[in-house]
Amino acid sequence: MRRRIAQAALVLLVAGLGACDLEPDVGPPTQYRCIDEDSDPSATVSWSRDIAPLLRRAQGGCARCHDPASSNPIGVQLSGLDLSSLRATREGGARSGTNIVVPGAPCQSVLYLKVLTGPPFGGRMPLDGPPFLSTTELDLVHDWIAEGAHDN
Ligand code: HEC
């Protein structure tokens, strides 16, 4: 009797292992495909009208942590990135440096990459999200950089 149970267990084990072998090979996780091209060439994205307010807003924004004048600027302290003005933003942080914003190349711009689901290092921004940037807001950041990251 005990032997039968052992045999049954063995059969189940082998069947289980067999089932694992039959799992399809799905390969490595799909990477987000980034395209540098402006998603809407008919519209011009403005730093002061579209991007700065997005970075400065209280909910889902960045200034709380990336403005040295805020009460707890841990983003400035831990990454060196000051997002309080365009000039400061362009200087970048400890890891990004001048790759923070590469005019014409959002896919190389750390400012854009860090707000996507799979940032190149550290956490997705805003670090205390959700909320994260909506698809429309992600496109604004993307297109502002794609259009040359002007002070407009
Ligand atoms: C709750 C605090 C917090 C908020 C809000 C926040 N950050 Fe950060 N940020 C950090 C911290 C801490 C780091 C360092 C760790 C890391 O890179 O994940 C960082 C790092 C970064 C870096 C990397 C800079 C470098 O060169 O190392 C970028 C880019 C960035 N943040 C962009 C943003 C943007 C854009 C927003 C708003 C959409 C934002 N952050 C909101 C805390 C924050």
PDB file of C-alpha atoms and ligand atoms in Angstrom:
ATOM      1  CA  MET A   1       0.000   0.000   0.000  1.00  0.00           C
ATOM      2  CA  ARG A   2       2.673   2.433   1.028  1.00  0.00           C
ATOM      3  CA  ARG A   3       4.606   1.478  -2.065  1.00  0.00           C
ATOM      4  CA  ARG A   4       1.612   2.278  -4.256  1.00  0.00           C
ATOM      5  CA  ILE A   5       1.290   5.706  -2.706  1.00  0.00           C
ATOM      6  CA  ALA A   6       4.977   6.274  -3.288  1.00  0.00           C
ATOM      7  CA  GLN A   7       4.589   5.181  -6.907  1.00  0.00           C
ATOM      8  CA  ALA A   8       1.578   7.457  -7.385  1.00  0.00           C
ATOM      9  CA  ALA A   9       3.535  10.348  -5.900  1.00  0.00           C
ATOM     10  CA  LEU A  10       6.422   9.601  -8.249  1.00  0.00           C
ATOM     11  CA  VAL A  11       4.097   9.535 -11.249  1.00  0.00           C
ATOM     12  CA  LEU A  12       2.593  12.871 -10.215  1.00  0.00           C
ATOM     13  CA  LEU A  13       6.056  14.347  -9.693  1.00  0.00           C
ATOM     14  CA  VAL A  14       7.249  13.199 -13.109  1.00  0.00           C
ATOM     15  CA  ALA A  15       4.024  14.430 -14.710  1.00  0.00           C
ATOM     16  CA  GLY A  16       4.519  17.775 -12.969  1.00  0.00           C
ATOM     17  CA  LEU A  17       8.083  18.083 -14.186  1.00  0.00           C
ATOM     18  CA  GLY A  18       6.957  17.050 -17.644  1.00  0.00           C
ATOM     19  CA  ALA A  19       4.354  19.802 -17.640  1.00  0.00           C
ATOM     20  CA  CYS A  20       7.082  22.314 -16.805  1.00  0.00           C
ATOM     21  CA  ASP A  21       9.097  21.148 -19.785  1.00  0.00           C
ATOM     22  CA  LEU A  22       6.120  21.845 -22.004  1.00  0.00           C
ATOM     23  CA  GLU A  23       5.955  25.517 -20.970  1.00  0.00           C
ATOM     24  CA  PRO A  24       6.479  27.603 -24.104  1.00  0.00           C
ATOM     25  CA  ASP A  25       9.760  29.475 -24.281  1.00  0.00           C
ATOM     26  CA  VAL A  26       8.591  33.072 -24.064  1.00  0.00           C
ATOM     27  CA  GLY A  27      12.092  34.544 -24.103  1.00  0.00           C
ATOM     28  CA  PRO A  28      13.230  37.652 -22.246  1.00  0.00           C
ATOM     29  CA  PRO A  29      10.659  40.290 -21.222  1.00  0.00           C
ATOM     30  CA  THR A  30       9.679  42.603 -24.033  1.00  0.00           C
ATOM     31  CA  GLN A  31      11.468  45.933 -23.861  1.00  0.00           C
ATOM     32  CA  TYR A  32       9.538  49.179 -24.257  1.00  0.00           C
ATOM     33  CA  ARG A  33      10.205  50.249 -27.821  1.00  0.00           C
ATOM     34  CA  CYS A  34      11.214  53.880 -27.792  1.00  0.00           C
ATOM     35  CA  ILE A  35      10.994  55.929 -30.967  1.00  0.00           C
ATOM     36  CA  ASP A  36      12.615  59.375 -31.092  1.00  0.00           C
ATOM     37  CA  GLU A  37      10.216  60.776 -33.683  1.00  0.00           C
ATOM     38  CA  ASP A  38       7.762  63.530 -32.642  1.00  0.00           C
ATOM     39  CA  SER A  39       4.401  61.785 -32.062  1.00  0.00           C
ATOM     40  CA  ASP A  40       2.411  64.833 -33.232  1.00  0.00           C
ATOM     41  CA  PRO A  41       4.357  67.129 -35.588  1.00  0.00           C
ATOM     42  CA  SER A  42       1.300  69.375 -35.983  1.00  0.00           C
ATOM     43  CA  ALA A  43       1.539  70.513 -32.331  1.00  0.00           C
ATOM     44  CA  THR A  44       4.413  72.350 -30.669  1.00  0.00           C
ATOM     45  CA  VAL A  45       5.048  71.481 -27.021  1.00  0.00           C
ATOM     46  CA  SER A  46       6.055  74.396 -24.830  1.00  0.00           C
ATOM     47  CA  TRP A  47       8.374  74.203 -21.834  1.00  0.00           C
ATOM     48  CA  SER A  48       6.610  76.957 -19.892  1.00  0.00           C
ATOM     49  CA  ARG A  49       3.029  76.056 -20.814  1.00  0.00           C
ATOM     50  CA  ASP A  50       3.211  72.234 -20.826  1.00  0.00           C
ATOM     51  CA  ILE A  51       6.314  70.838 -19.156  1.00  0.00           C
ATOM     52  CA  ALA A  52       7.213  73.148 -16.254  1.00  0.00           C
ATOM     53  CA  PRO A  53       3.698  73.030 -14.676  1.00  0.00           C
ATOM     54  CA  LEU A  54       3.737  69.247 -14.953  1.00  0.00           C
ATOM     55  CA  LEU A  55       7.058  68.992 -13.096  1.00  0.00           C
ATOM     56  CA  ARG A  56       5.977  71.547 -10.490  1.00  0.00           C
ATOM     57  CA  ARG A  57       2.488  70.302  -9.650  1.00  0.00           C
ATOM     58  CA  ALA A  58       1.885  69.002  -6.136  1.00  0.00           C
ATOM     59  CA  GLN A  59       0.202  65.692  -7.057  1.00  0.00           C
ATOM     60  CA  GLY A  60       2.241  63.435  -9.344  1.00  0.00           C
ATOM     61  CA  GLY A  61       4.847  66.130  -9.922  1.00  0.00           C
ATOM     62  CA  CYS A  62       8.545  66.377  -9.137  1.00  0.00           C
ATOM     63  CA  ALA A  63       9.257  69.678  -7.360  1.00  0.00           C
ATOM     64  CA  ARG A  64       8.533  68.332  -3.868  1.00  0.00           C
ATOM     65  CA  CYS A  65      11.691  66.244  -4.153  1.00  0.00           C
ATOM     66  CA  HIS A  66      13.598  67.991  -6.964  1.00  0.00           C
ATOM     67  CA  ASP A  67      13.394  71.663  -5.945  1.00  0.00           C
ATOM     68  CA  PRO A  68      16.095  72.695  -3.461  1.00  0.00           C
ATOM     69  CA  ALA A  69      13.622  75.215  -1.974  1.00  0.00           C
ATOM     70  CA  SER A  70      11.147  72.490  -0.953  1.00  0.00           C
ATOM     71  CA  SER A  71      10.999  71.248   2.651  1.00  0.00           C
ATOM     72  CA  ASN A  72      12.298  67.749   1.886  1.00  0.00           C
ATOM     73  CA  PRO A  73      14.194  67.763  -1.426  1.00  0.00           C
ATOM     74  CA  ILE A  74      15.395  64.146  -1.299  1.00  0.00           C
ATOM     75  CA  GLY A  75      15.584  63.966  -5.093  1.00  0.00           C
ATOM     76  CA  VAL A  76      18.114  66.815  -5.117  1.00  0.00           C
ATOM     77  CA  GLN A  77      19.997  65.347  -2.147  1.00  0.00           C
ATOM     78  CA  LEU A  78      20.190  61.777  -3.472  1.00  0.00           C
ATOM     79  CA  SER A  79      20.527  62.350  -7.207  1.00  0.00           C
ATOM     80  CA  GLY A  80      21.731  65.954  -7.520  1.00  0.00           C
ATOM     81  CA  LEU A  81      18.903  66.679  -9.965  1.00  0.00           C
ATOM     82  CA  ASP A  82      17.328  70.129  -9.569  1.00  0.00           C
ATOM     83  CA  LEU A  83      14.169  70.490 -11.667  1.00  0.00           C
ATOM     84  CA  SER A  84      13.221  73.965 -10.421  1.00  0.00           C
ATOM     85  CA  SER A  85      14.162  75.718 -13.686  1.00  0.00           C
ATOM     86  CA  LEU A  86      15.064  74.752 -17.224  1.00  0.00           C
ATOM     87  CA  ARG A  87      18.647  75.839 -16.673  1.00  0.00           C
ATOM     88  CA  ALA A  88      19.019  73.667 -13.592  1.00  0.00           C
ATOM     89  CA  THR A  89      17.213  70.779 -15.322  1.00  0.00           C
ATOM     90  CA  ARG A  90      19.680  70.850 -18.227  1.00  0.00           C
ATOM     91  CA  GLU A  91      22.588  70.379 -15.827  1.00  0.00           C
ATOM     92  CA  GLY A  92      21.205  66.948 -14.918  1.00  0.00           C
ATOM     93  CA  GLY A  93      21.981  64.794 -11.927  1.00  0.00           C
ATOM     94  CA  ALA A  94      24.701  62.478 -10.656  1.00  0.00           C
ATOM     95  CA  ARG A  95      23.896  59.641 -13.057  1.00  0.00           C
ATOM     96  CA  SER A  96      22.316  61.474 -15.970  1.00  0.00           C
ATOM     97  CA  GLY A  97      24.649  64.469 -16.370  1.00  0.00           C
ATOM     98  CA  THR A  98      24.060  66.112 -19.741  1.00  0.00           C
ATOM     99  CA  ASN A  99      22.057  63.069 -20.881  1.00  0.00           C
ATOM    100  CA  ILE A 100      19.202  64.407 -18.756  1.00  0.00           C
ATOM    101  CA  VAL A 101      17.836  66.105 -21.878  1.00  0.00           C
ATOM    102  CA  VAL A 102      19.357  65.260 -25.263  1.00  0.00           C
ATOM    103  CA  PRO A 103      17.614  67.605 -27.733  1.00  0.00           C
ATOM    104  CA  GLY A 104      15.969  65.602 -30.513  1.00  0.00           C
ATOM    105  CA  ALA A 105      16.565  62.278 -28.763  1.00  0.00           C
ATOM    106  CA  PRO A 106      13.964  61.510 -26.071  1.00  0.00           C
ATOM    107  CA  CYS A 107      15.007  57.848 -26.069  1.00  0.00           C
ATOM    108  CA  GLN A 108      18.443  58.898 -24.774  1.00  0.00           C
ATOM    109  CA  SER A 109      17.096  61.503 -22.384  1.00  0.00           C
ATOM    110  CA  VAL A 110      17.082  60.345 -18.777  1.00  0.00           C
ATOM    111  CA  LEU A 111      14.308  62.849 -17.929  1.00  0.00           C
ATOM    112  CA  TYR A 112      11.977  60.887 -20.219  1.00  0.00           C
ATOM    113  CA  LEU A 113      13.335  57.383 -19.496  1.00  0.00           C
ATOM    114  CA  LYS A 114      12.909  57.821 -15.734  1.00  0.00           C
ATOM    115  CA  VAL A 115       9.172  58.520 -15.992  1.00  0.00           C
ATOM    116  CA  LEU A 116       8.545  55.372 -18.058  1.00  0.00           C
ATOM    117  CA  THR A 117       7.714  51.972 -16.543  1.00  0.00           C
ATOM    118  CA  GLY A 118      11.238  50.568 -16.943  1.00  0.00           C
ATOM    119  CA  PRO A 119      13.706  53.307 -15.933  1.00  0.00           C
ATOM    120  CA  PRO A 120      17.393  52.643 -16.793  1.00  0.00           C
ATOM    121  CA  PHE A 121      18.360  52.821 -13.077  1.00  0.00           C
ATOM    122  CA  GLY A 122      16.652  53.427  -9.732  1.00  0.00           C
ATOM    123  CA  GLY A 123      12.908  53.815  -9.449  1.00  0.00           C
ATOM    124  CA  ARG A 124      10.217  55.072 -11.762  1.00  0.00           C
ATOM    125  CA  MET A 125       9.488  58.770 -11.199  1.00  0.00           C
ATOM    126  CA  PRO A 126       7.706  60.267  -9.356  1.00  0.00           C
ATOM    127  CA  LEU A 127       9.298  57.973  -6.789  1.00  0.00           C
ATOM    128  CA  ASP A 128       6.245  58.034  -4.510  1.00  0.00           C
ATOM    129  CA  GLY A 129       3.816  57.325  -7.378  1.00  0.00           C
ATOM    130  CA  PRO A 130       1.248  56.346  -8.383  1.00  0.00           C
ATOM    131  CA  PRO A 131       0.029  58.586  -9.777  1.00  0.00           C
ATOM    132  CA  PHE A 132       2.611  58.470 -12.557  1.00  0.00           C
ATOM    133  CA  LEU A 133       2.483  60.516 -15.749  1.00  0.00           C
ATOM    134  CA  SER A 134      -0.456  59.710 -18.009  1.00  0.00           C
ATOM    135  CA  THR A 135       0.152  58.597 -21.598  1.00  0.00           C
ATOM    136  CA  THR A 136      -0.675  62.121 -22.801  1.00  0.00           C
ATOM    137  CA  GLU A 137       1.785  63.628 -20.314  1.00  0.00           C
ATOM    138  CA  LEU A 138       4.483  61.117 -21.287  1.00  0.00           C
ATOM    139  CA  ASP A 139       3.948  62.146 -24.918  1.00  0.00           C
ATOM    140  CA  LEU A 140       4.319  65.819 -23.964  1.00  0.00           C
ATOM    141  CA  VAL A 141       7.715  65.194 -22.325  1.00  0.00           C
ATOM    142  CA  HIS A 142       8.737  62.977 -25.250  1.00  0.00           C
ATOM    143  CA  ASP A 143       7.681  65.472 -27.905  1.00  0.00           C
ATOM    144  CA  TRP A 144       9.144  68.516 -26.159  1.00  0.00           C
ATOM    145  CA  ILE A 145      12.539  66.750 -26.291  1.00  0.00           C
ATOM    146  CA  ALA A 146      11.936  65.404 -29.821  1.00  0.00           C
ATOM    147  CA  GLU A 147      11.227  68.961 -30.984  1.00  0.00           C
ATOM    148  CA  GLY A 148      14.589  70.149 -29.664  1.00  0.00           C
ATOM    149  CA  ALA A 149      13.856  70.805 -25.951  1.00  0.00           C
ATOM    150  CA  HIS A 150      13.524  74.534 -26.507  1.00  0.00           C
ATOM    151  CA  ASP A 151      13.049  77.243 -23.902  1.00  0.00           C
ATOM    152  CA  ASN A 152       9.675  78.115 -25.360  1.00  0.00           C
TER     153      ASN A 152
HETATM  154  C1  HEC B   1       9.244  61.440  -3.520  1.00  0.00           C
HETATM  155  C2  HEC B   1      10.399  62.081  -4.058  1.00  0.00           C
HETATM  156  C3  HEC B   1      10.577  62.183  -5.545  1.00  0.00           C
HETATM  157  C4  HEC B   1       9.672  62.636  -6.474  1.00  0.00           C
HETATM  158  C5  HEC B   1       8.242  63.109  -6.260  1.00  0.00           C
HETATM  159  C6  HEC B   1      10.363  62.609  -7.742  1.00  0.00           C
HETATM  160  N1  HEC B   1      11.647  62.138  -7.571  1.00  0.00           N
HETATM  161 FE1  HEC B   1      13.026  61.892  -9.048  1.00  0.00          FE
HETATM  162  N2  HEC B   1      14.347  61.120  -7.684  1.00  0.00           N
HETATM  163  C7  HEC B   1      14.089  60.936  -6.343  1.00  0.00           C
HETATM  164  C8  HEC B   1      15.186  60.199  -5.738  1.00  0.00           C
HETATM  165  C9  HEC B   1      15.301  59.802  -4.273  1.00  0.00           C
HETATM  166  C10 HEC B   1      16.111  59.925  -6.779  1.00  0.00           C
HETATM  167  C11 HEC B   1      17.419  59.105  -6.694  1.00  0.00           C
HETATM  168  C12 HEC B   1      17.114  57.606  -6.841  1.00  0.00           C
HETATM  169  C13 HEC B   1      16.730  57.161  -8.218  1.00  0.00           C
HETATM  170  O1  HEC B   1      17.374  57.562  -9.214  1.00  0.00           O
HETATM  171  O2  HEC B   1      15.795  56.372  -8.335  1.00  0.00           O
HETATM  172  C14 HEC B   1      15.556  60.533  -7.973  1.00  0.00           C
HETATM  173  C15 HEC B   1      16.195  60.518  -9.203  1.00  0.00           C
HETATM  174  C16 HEC B   1      15.680  61.085 -10.363  1.00  0.00           C
HETATM  175  C17 HEC B   1      16.366  61.127 -11.635  1.00  0.00           C
HETATM  176  C18 HEC B   1      17.775  60.617 -11.901  1.00  0.00           C
HETATM  177  C19 HEC B   1      18.756  61.779 -11.834  1.00  0.00           C
HETATM  178  C20 HEC B   1      20.197  61.335 -11.898  1.00  0.00           C
HETATM  179  O3  HEC B   1      20.943  61.866 -12.741  1.00  0.00           O
HETATM  180  O4  HEC B   1      20.597  60.472 -11.102  1.00  0.00           O
HETATM  181  C21 HEC B   1      15.522  61.720 -12.522  1.00  0.00           C
HETATM  182  C22 HEC B   1      15.779  61.992 -13.996  1.00  0.00           C
HETATM  183  C23 HEC B   1      14.310  62.054 -11.815  1.00  0.00           C
HETATM  184  N3  HEC B   1      14.431  61.669 -10.501  1.00  0.00           N
HETATM  185  C24 HEC B   1      13.228  62.680 -12.385  1.00  0.00           C
HETATM  186  C25 HEC B   1      12.039  62.930 -11.714  1.00  0.00           C
HETATM  187  C26 HEC B   1      10.870  63.490 -12.365  1.00  0.00           C
HETATM  188  C27 HEC B   1      10.790  63.893 -13.825  1.00  0.00           C
HETATM  189  C28 HEC B   1       9.895  63.554 -11.406  1.00  0.00           C
HETATM  190  C29 HEC B   1       8.479  63.997 -11.546  1.00  0.00           C
HETATM  191  C30 HEC B   1       7.693  63.407 -12.603  1.00  0.00           C
HETATM  192  C31 HEC B   1      10.478  63.059 -10.149  1.00  0.00           C
HETATM  193  N4  HEC B   1      11.777  62.697 -10.395  1.00  0.00           N
HETATM  194  C32 HEC B   1       9.800  63.004  -8.951  1.00  0.00           C
HETATM  195  C33 HEC B   1      12.968  61.387  -5.664  1.00  0.00           C
HETATM  196  C34 HEC B   1      11.810  61.869  -6.247  1.00  0.00           C
END
